[in-house]
Short mmCIF file of C-alpha atoms and ligand atoms in Angstrom, two decimals:
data_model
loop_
_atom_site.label_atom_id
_atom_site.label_comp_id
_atom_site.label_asym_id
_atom_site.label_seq_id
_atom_site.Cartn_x
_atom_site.Cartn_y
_atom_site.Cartn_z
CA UNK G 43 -11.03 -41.49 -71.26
CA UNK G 44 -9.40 -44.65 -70.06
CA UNK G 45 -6.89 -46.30 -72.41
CA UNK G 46 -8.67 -49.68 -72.16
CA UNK G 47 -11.78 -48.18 -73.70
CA UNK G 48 -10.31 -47.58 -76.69
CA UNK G 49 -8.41 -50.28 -78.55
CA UNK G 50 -7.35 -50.47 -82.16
CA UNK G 51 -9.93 -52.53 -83.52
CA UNK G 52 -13.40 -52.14 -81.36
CA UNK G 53 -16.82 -51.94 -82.76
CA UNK G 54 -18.28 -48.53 -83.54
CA UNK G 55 -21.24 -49.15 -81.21
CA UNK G 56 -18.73 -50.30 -78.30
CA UNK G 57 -16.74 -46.61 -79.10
CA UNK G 58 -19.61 -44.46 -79.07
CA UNK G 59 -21.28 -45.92 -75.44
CA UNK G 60 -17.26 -45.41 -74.32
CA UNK G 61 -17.67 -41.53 -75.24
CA UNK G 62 -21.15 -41.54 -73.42
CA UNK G 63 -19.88 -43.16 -70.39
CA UNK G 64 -17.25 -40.51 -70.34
CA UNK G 65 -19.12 -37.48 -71.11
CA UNK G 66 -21.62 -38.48 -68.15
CA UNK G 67 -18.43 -39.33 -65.86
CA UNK G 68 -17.48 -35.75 -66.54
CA UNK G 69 -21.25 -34.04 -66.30
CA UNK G 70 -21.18 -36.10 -62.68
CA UNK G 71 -18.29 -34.31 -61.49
CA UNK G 72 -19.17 -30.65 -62.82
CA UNK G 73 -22.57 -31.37 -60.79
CA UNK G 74 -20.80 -31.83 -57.89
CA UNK G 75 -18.52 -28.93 -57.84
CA UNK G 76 -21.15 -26.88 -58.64
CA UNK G 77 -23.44 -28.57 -55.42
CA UNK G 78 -20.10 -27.98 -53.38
CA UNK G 79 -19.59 -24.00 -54.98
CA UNK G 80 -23.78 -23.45 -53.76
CA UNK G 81 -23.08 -25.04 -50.44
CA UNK G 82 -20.05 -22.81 -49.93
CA UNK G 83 -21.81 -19.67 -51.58
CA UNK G 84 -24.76 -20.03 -48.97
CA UNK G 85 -22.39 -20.52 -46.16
CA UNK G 86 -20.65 -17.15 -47.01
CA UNK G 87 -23.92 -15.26 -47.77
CA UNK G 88 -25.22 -16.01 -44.02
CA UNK G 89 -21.74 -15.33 -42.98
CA UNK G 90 -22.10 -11.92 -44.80
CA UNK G 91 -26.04 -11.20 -43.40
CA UNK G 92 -24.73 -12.08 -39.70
CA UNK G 93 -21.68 -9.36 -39.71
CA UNK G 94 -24.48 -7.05 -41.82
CA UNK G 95 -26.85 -7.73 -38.83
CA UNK G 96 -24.10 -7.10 -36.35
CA UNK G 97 -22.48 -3.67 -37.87
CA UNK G 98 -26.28 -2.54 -38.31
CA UNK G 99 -27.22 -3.02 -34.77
CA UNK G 100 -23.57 -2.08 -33.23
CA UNK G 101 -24.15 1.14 -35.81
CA UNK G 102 -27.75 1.97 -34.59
CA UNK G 103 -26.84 1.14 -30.75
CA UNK G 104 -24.10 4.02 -30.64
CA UNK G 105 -25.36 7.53 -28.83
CA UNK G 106 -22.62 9.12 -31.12
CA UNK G 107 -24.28 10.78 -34.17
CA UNK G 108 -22.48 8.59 -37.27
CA UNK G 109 -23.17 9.57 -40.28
CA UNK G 110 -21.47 8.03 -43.99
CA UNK G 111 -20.99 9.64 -47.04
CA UNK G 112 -19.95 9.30 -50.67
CA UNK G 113 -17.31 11.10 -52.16
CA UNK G 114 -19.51 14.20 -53.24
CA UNK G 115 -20.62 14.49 -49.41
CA UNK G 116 -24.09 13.04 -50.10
CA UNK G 117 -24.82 11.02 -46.84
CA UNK G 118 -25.48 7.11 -47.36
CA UNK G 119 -26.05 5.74 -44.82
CA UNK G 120 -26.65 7.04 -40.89
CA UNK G 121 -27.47 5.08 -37.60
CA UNK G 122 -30.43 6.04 -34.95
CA UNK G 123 -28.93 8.55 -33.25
CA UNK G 124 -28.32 10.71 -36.22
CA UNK G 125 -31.43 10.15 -37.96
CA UNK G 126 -33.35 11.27 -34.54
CA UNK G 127 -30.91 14.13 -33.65
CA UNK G 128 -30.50 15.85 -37.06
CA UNK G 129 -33.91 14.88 -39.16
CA UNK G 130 -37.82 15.00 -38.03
CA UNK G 131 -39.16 11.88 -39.83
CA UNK G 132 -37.10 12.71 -42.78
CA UNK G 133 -34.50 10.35 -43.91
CA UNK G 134 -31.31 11.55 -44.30
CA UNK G 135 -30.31 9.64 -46.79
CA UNK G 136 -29.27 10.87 -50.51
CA UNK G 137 -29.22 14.56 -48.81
CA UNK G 138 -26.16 16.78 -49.12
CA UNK G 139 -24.07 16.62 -45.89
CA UNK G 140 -24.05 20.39 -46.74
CA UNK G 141 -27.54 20.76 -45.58
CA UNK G 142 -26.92 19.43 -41.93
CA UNK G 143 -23.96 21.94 -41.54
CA UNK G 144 -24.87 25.55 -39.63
CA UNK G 145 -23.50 28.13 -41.75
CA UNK G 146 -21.24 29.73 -38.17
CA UNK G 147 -20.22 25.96 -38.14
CA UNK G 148 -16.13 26.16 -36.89
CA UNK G 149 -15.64 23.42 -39.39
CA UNK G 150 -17.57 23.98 -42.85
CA UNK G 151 -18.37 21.48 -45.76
CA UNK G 152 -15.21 23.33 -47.70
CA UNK G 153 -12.78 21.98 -44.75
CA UNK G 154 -14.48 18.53 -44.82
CA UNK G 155 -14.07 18.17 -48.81
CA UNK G 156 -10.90 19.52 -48.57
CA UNK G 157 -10.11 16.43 -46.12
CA UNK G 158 -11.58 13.79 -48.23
CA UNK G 159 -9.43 15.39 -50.84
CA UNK G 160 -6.33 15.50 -48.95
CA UNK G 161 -7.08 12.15 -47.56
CA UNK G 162 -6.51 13.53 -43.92
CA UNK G 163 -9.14 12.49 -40.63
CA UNK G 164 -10.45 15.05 -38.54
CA UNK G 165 -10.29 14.95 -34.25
CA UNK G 166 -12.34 16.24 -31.72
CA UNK G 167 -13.14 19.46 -33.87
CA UNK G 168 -16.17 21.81 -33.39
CA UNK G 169 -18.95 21.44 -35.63
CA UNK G 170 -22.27 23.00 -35.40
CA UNK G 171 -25.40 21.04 -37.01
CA UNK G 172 -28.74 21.80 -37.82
CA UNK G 173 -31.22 19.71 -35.85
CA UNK G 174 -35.22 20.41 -35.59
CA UNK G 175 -34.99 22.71 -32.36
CA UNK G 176 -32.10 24.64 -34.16
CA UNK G 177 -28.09 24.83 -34.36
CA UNK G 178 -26.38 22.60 -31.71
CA UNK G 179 -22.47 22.70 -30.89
CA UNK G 180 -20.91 18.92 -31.45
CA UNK G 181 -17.70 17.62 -31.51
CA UNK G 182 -16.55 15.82 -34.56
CA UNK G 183 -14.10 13.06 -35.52
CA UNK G 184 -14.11 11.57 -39.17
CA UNK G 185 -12.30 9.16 -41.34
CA UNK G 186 -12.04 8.29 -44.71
CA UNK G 187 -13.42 5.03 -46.03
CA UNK G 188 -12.42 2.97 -48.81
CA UNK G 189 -14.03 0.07 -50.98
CA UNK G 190 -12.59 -3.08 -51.20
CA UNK G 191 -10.10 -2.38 -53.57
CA UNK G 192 -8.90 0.24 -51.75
CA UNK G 193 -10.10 3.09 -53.33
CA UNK G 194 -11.61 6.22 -51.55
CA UNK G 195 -15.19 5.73 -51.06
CA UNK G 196 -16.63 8.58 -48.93
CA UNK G 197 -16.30 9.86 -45.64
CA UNK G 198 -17.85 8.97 -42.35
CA UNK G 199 -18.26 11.44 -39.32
CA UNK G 200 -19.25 10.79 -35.93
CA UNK G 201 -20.19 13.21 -34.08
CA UNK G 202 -21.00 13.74 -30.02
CA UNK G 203 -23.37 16.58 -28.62
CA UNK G 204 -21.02 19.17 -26.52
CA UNK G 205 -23.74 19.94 -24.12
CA UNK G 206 -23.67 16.17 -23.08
CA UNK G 207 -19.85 16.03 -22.97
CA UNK G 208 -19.72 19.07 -20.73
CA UNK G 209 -22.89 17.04 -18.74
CA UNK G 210 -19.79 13.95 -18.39
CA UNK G 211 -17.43 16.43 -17.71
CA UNK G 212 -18.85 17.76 -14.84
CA UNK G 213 -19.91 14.63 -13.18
CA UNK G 214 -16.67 14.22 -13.39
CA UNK G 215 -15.16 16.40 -12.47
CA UNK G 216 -17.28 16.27 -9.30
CA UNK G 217 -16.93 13.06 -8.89
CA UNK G 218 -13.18 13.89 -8.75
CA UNK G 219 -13.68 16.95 -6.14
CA UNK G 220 -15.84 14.41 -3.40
CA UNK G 221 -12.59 12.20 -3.66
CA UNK G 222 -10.37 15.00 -3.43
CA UNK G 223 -12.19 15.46 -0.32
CA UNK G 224 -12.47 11.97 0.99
CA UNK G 225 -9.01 11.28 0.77
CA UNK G 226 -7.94 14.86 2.87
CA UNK G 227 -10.30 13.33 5.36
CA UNK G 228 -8.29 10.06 5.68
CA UNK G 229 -5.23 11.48 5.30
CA UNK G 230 -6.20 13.73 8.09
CA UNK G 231 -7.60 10.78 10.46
CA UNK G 232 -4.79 8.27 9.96
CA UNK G 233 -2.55 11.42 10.87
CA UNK G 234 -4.29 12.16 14.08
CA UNK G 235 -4.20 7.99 14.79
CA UNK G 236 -0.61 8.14 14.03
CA UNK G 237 -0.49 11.16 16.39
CA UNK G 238 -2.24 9.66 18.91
CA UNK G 239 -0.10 6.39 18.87
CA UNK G 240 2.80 8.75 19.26
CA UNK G 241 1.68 10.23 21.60
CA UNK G 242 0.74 7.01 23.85
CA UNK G 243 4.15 5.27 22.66
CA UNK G 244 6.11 9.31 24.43
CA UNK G 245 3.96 8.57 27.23
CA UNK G 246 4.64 4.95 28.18
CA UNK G 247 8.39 5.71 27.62
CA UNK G 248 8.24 8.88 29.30
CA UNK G 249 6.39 7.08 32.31
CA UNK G 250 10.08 5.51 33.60
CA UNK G 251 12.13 7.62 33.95
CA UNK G 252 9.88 10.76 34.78
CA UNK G 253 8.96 8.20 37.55
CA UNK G 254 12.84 7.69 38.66
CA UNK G 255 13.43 11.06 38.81
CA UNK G 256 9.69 11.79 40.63
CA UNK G 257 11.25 9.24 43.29
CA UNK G 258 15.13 10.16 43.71
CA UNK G 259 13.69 13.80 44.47
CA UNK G 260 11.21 12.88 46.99
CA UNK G 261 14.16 11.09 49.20
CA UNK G 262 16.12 14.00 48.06
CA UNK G 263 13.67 16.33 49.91
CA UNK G 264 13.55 13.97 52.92
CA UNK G 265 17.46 14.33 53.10
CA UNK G 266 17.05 18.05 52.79
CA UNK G 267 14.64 17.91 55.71
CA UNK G 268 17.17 16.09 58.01
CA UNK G 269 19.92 17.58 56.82
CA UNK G 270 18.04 21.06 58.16
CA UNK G 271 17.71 19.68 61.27
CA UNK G 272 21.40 18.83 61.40
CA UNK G 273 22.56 22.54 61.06
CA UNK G 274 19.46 24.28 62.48
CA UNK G 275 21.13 22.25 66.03
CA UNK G 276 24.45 23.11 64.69
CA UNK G 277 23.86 26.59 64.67
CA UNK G 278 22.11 26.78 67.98
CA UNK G 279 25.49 26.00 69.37
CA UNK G 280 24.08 22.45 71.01
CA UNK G 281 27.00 20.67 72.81
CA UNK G 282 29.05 18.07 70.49
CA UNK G 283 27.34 15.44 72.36
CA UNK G 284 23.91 16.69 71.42
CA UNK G 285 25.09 17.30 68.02
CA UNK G 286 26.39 14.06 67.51
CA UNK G 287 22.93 12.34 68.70
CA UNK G 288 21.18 14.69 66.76
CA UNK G 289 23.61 13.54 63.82
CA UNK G 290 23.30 9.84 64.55
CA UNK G 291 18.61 10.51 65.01
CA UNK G 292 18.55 12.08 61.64
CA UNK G 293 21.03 9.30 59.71
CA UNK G 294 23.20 11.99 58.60
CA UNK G 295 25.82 9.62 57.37
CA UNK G 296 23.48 7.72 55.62
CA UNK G 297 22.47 10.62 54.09
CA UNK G 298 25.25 12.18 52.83
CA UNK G 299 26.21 8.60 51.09
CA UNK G 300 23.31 8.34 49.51
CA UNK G 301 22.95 11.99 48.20
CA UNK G 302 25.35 11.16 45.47
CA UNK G 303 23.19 8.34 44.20
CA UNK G 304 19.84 9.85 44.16
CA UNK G 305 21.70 12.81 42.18
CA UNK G 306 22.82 10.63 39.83
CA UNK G 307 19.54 8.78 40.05
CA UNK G 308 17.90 12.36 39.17
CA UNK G 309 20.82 13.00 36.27
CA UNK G 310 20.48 9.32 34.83
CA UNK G 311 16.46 9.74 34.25
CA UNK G 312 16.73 13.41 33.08
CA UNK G 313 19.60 12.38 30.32
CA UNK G 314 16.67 9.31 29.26
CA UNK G 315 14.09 12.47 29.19
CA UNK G 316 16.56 14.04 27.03
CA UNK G 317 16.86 11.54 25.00
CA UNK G 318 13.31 10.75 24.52
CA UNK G 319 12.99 14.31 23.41
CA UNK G 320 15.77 13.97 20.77
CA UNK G 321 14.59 10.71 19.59
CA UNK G 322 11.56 12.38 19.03
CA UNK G 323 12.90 15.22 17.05
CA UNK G 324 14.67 12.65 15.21
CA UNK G 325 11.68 10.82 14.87
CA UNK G 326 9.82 13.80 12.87
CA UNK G 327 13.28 14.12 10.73
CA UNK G 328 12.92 10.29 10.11
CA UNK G 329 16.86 10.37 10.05
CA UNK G 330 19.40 7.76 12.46
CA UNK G 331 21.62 10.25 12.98
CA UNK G 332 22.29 9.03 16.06
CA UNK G 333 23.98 5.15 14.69
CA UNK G 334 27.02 4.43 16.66
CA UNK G 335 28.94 0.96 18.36
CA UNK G 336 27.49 0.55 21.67
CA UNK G 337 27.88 -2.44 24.42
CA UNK G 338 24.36 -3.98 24.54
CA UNK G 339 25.22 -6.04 27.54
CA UNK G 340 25.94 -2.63 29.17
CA UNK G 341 22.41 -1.34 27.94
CA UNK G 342 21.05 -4.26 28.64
CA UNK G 343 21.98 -3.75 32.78
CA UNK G 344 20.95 -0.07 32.63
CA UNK G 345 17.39 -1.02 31.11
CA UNK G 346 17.32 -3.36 33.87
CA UNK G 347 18.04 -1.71 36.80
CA UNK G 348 15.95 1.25 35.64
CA UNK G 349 12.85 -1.43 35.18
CA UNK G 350 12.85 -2.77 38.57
CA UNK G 351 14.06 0.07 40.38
CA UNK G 352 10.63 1.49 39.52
CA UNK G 353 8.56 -1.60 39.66
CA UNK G 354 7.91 -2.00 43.38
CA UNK G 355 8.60 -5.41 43.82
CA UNK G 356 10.98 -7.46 44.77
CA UNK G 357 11.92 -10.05 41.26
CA UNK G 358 14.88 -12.25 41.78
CA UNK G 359 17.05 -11.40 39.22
CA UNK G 360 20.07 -13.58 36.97
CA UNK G 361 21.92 -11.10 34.61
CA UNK G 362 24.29 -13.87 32.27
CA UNK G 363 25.85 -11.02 30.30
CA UNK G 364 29.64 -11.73 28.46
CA UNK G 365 31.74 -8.41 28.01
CA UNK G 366 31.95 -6.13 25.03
CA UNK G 367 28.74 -6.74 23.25
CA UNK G 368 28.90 -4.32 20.61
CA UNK G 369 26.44 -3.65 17.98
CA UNK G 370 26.16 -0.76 15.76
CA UNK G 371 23.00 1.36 16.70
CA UNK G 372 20.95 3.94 18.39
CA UNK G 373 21.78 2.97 22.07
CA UNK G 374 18.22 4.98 23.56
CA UNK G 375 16.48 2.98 21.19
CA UNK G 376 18.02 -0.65 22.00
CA UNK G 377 17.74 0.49 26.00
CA UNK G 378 13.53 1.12 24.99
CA UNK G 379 13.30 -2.04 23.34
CA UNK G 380 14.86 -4.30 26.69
CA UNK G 381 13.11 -1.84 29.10
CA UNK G 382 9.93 -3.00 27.61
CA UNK G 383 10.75 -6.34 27.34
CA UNK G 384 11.73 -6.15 31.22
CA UNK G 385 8.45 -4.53 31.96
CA UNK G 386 6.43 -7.06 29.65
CA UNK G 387 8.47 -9.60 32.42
CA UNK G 388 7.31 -7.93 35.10
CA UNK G 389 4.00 -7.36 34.48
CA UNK G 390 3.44 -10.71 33.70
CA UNK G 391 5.14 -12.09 36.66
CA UNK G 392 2.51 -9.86 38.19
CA UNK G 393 1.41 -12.87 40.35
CA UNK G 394 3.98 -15.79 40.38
CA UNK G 395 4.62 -16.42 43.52
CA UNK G 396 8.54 -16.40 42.90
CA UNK G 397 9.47 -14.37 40.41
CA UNK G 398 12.23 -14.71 38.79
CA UNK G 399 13.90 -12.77 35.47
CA UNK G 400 16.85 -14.25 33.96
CA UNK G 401 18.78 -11.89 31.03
CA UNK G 402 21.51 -13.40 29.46
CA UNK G 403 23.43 -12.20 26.70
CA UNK G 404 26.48 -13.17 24.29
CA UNK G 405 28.08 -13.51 21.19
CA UNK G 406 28.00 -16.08 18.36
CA UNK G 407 28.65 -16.05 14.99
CA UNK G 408 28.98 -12.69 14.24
CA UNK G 409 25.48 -12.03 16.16
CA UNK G 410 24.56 -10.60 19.30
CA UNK G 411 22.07 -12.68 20.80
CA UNK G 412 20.53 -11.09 24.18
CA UNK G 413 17.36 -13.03 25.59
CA UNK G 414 14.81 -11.41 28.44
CA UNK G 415 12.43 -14.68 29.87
CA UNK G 416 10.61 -14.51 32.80
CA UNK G 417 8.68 -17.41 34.86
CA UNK G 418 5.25 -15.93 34.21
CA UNK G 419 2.45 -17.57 32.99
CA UNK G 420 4.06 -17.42 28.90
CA UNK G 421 1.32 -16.85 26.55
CA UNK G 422 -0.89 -19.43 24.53
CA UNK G 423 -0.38 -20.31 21.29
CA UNK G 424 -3.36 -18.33 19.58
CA UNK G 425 -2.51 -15.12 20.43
CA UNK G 426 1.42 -16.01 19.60
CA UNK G 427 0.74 -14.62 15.78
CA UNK G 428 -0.87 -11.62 17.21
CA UNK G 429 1.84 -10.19 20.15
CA UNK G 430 3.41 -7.65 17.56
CA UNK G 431 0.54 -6.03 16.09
CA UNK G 432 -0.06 -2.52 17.52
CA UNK G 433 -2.48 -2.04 19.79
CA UNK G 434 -2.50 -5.59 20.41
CA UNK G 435 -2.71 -5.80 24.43
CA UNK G 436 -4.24 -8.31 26.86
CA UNK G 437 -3.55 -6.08 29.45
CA UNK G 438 -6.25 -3.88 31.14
CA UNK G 439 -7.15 -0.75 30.16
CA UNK G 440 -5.19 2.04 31.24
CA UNK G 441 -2.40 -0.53 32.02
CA UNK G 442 -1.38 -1.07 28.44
CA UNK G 443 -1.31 0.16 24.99
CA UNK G 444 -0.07 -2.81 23.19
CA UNK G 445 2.45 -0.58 21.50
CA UNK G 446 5.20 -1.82 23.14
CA UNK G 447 6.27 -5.13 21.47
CA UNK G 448 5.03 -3.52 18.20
CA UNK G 449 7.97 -0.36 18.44
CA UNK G 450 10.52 -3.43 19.96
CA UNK G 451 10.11 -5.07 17.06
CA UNK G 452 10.59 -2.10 14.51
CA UNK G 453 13.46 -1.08 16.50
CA UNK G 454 15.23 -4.30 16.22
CA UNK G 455 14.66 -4.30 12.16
CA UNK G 456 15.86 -1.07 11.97
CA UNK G 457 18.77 -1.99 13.71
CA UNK G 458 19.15 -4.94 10.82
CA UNK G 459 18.11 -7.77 13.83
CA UNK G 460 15.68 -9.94 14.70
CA UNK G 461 13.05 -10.25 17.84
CA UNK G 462 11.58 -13.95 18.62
CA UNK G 463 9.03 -14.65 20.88
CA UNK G 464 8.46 -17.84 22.64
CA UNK G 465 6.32 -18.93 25.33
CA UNK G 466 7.62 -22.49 27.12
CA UNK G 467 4.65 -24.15 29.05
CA UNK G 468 5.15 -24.25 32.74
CA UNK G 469 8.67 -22.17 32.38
CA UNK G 470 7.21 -18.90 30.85
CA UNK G 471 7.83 -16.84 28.12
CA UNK G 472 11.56 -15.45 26.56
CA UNK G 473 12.22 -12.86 24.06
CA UNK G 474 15.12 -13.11 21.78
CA UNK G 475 17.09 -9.88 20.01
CA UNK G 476 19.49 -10.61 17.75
CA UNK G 477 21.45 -8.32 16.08
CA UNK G 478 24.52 -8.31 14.07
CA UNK G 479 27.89 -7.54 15.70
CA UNK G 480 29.86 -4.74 15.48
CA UNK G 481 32.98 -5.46 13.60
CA UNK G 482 35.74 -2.43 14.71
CA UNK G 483 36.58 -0.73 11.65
CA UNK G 484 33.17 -0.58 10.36
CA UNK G 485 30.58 1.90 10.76
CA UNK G 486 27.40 1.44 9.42
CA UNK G 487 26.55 4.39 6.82
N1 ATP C 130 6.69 -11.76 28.93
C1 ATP C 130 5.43 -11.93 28.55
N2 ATP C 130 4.68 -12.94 29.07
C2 ATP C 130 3.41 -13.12 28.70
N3 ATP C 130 2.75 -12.35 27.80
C3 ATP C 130 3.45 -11.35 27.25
C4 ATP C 130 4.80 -11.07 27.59
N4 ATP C 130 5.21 -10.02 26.86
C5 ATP C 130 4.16 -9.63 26.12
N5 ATP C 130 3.09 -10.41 26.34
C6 ATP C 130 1.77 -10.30 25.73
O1 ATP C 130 1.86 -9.48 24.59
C7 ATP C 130 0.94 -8.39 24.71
C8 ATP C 130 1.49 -7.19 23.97
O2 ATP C 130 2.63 -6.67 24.61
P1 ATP C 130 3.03 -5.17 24.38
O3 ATP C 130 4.27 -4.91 25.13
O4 ATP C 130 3.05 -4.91 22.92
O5 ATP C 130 1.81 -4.37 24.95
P2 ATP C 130 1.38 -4.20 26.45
O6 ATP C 130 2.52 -4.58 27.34
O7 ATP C 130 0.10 -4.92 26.64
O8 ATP C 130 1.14 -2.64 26.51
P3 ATP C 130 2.27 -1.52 26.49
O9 ATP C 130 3.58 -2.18 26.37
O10 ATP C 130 1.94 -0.70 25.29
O11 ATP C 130 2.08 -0.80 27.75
C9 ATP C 130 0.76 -8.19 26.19
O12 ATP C 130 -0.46 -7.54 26.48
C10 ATP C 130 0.78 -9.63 26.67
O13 ATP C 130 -0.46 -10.25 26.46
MG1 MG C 131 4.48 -3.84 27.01
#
């Protein structure tokens, strides 16, 4: 009622159309709220139908057996799978849960009334039910419900057939057998393609110096032969004369400087055999047992001469190698990686007219920086990304295996460096090791 509807002295007409105008003000409103209430009241109801709709259909679309009770075990409600597993045509609502329950059943009505009692769920139990072509194992999980307000309402159980468990099982479990046995068969080939790249890598480094040694004995056997001669003439008691042209025919003197060298020739490429062999037992122990400061400069001349000693050729060569180089490593190993590097030169040099290797070597900034380029034709730029990969080879086959940059390069890492490749057009190609220096006093552990 508004103030200025009802002054002190108004007529008693004016004060009863006031009271109407306010009793109608106030029927307006109620009208509304209760248009707003219905509006909200219908919202809510199809709210309430959609999640019925949803729970029925999630409830009938599950092959477990679920099945809801009060709390005297009378069932209320079931989905499909129960009402076509346990009943023929009859519904099993309103019947005792008692009557679905085999008497041998591991888990009887007592223990599930006892657990509605004791408020306590049951898990993966054993439960054996009565359906129409007789008394089937299942296993059983159940939980108590409650209302809204809380308060204990029933039980529901949902239950799965064992025979179709032991079905998944099964599959399973061979399903997990064929995989078993699919990955002992890949296990098993990438062991005998690991073996076989083993192999090829012992063979390409055993190729060098079983070749050295192949050659210092052949000359060694040619020295024997004159060397025969010598004393066979000695013996037959020639005159010094004759001995002395025999001596000079057969290059005696030659000979016996040289025997020293092939020997040590012979001794130099068994010690790499050797070494191969213990690299290789170290290999299977995975251990660098053999990590020590060596003179990479020094290595670096010893790969070289080894290289073209063997190579057949003539190669110009510029060694630009400071003094004391020393890194901390496996010295066979660094002398593999440059020997390969040196034959990668070589090979590729295979027909330049002139070839020529330059090595150079030296020290800066606590690195050792040793570089192998040749004036071959280099290599283009679109097999650059590709040079380190195993297997990765341009070279014939039967020439090369393409493991040989891929070991340099794990070498080197090993060893804590670096290895660069870079091609220059019309110059050739250089490889680049770097490794850290050996600081005296230090040993790596
Ligand atoms: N100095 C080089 N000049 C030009 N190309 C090179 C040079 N060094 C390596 N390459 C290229 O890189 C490829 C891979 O070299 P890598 O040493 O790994 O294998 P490979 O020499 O072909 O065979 P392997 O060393 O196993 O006998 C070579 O085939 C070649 O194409
Ligand atoms: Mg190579």
């Amino acid at each position: 009622m508004t103030p200025d509807r009802t002054p002190e002295h108004t007529h008693p007409m004016e004060e009863d159309r006031a009271t109407w105008l306010t009793i109608m003000d106030k029927m307006d409103e109620t009208w509304s709220q209760l248009v707003g209430q219905q509006v909200e009241l219908e919202q809510k109801n199809s709210a309430l139908e959609e999640a019925h709709a949803l729970i029925a259909s999630v409830f009938d679309s599950m092959s477990d057996l679920l099945i809801a009770c009060d709390t005297t075990l009378r069932i209320v409600r079931c989905n499909r799978a129960a009402q076509e597993a346990l009943a023929s045509g009859k519904s099993l609502i309103g019947q005792p849960l008692s009557a679905l329950i085999a008497p041998d059943s591991p888990i009887s009505i007592e223990t599930l009334s006892r657990r509605l009692t004791d408020r306590q769920r049951l898990e993966d139990q054993g439960i054996t039910l009565k359906t129409p072509s007789g008394a089937q194992p299942f296993s059983v999980n159940s939980a108590i419900l409650r209302d809204s307000h809380h308060r204990v309402s029933g039980m529901v159980l949902a239950a799965r057939p064992l025979g179709e468990l032991r079905r998944a099982y099964d599959e399973l479990d061979r399903a997990h057998k064929s995989l078993q046995q699919a990955q002992t068969q890949l296990v098993q080939a990438e062991k005998m393609a690991s073996l076989g790249r083993l192999v090829a890598g012992v063979a390409h480094e055993l190729n060098n110096p079983i070749s050295f040694v192949y050659g210092n004995a052949l000359t060694l056997r040619r020295f024997t032969r004159r060397i025969e001669t010598y004393l066979s003439a000695l013996h037959a008691g020639h005159t010094p004369e004759q001995l002395a042209t025999i001596r000079r025919e057969q290059n005696i003197d030659i000979v016996l400087n040289e025997l020293d060298g092939s020997l040590a020739g012979i001794t130099e490429g068994a010690e790499r055999v050797r070494d191969i062999v213990a690299d290789l037992r170290r290999f299977s122990s995975e251990r660098r047992a053999h990590d020590a400061p060596c003179d990479l400069g020094q290595i670096a001349r010893k790969a070289v001469n080894w290289v073209l000693s063997t190579c057949g050729r003539d190669i110009a060569t510029t060694l630009d190698i400071t003094s004391a180089l020393e890194v901390e490593g496996h010295s066979g190993q660094l002398q593999q990686v440059i020997m390969n590097l040196v034959q990668n030169a070589v090979d590729a040099m295979d027909t330049t007219p002139e070839p020529h290797l330059r090595i150079s070597a030296h020290q800066q900034n606590g690195q050792v920086i040793l570089e192998v380029a040749d004036n071959g034709p280099g290599f283009t730029e679109d097999i650059a990304p590709r040079i380190f990969d195993p297997f990765f080879t341009t070279k014939p086959v039967g020439k090369g295996t393409g493991l040989g940059l891929a070991i340099c390069y794990r070498t080197v890492h090993e060893h804590g460096g670096t290895l660069q490749a870079r091609s220059i057009p019309e110059q050739g190609a250089c490889m680049t090791i770097t490794l850290p220096a050996h600081a005296p006093g230090e040993t790596a552990p």
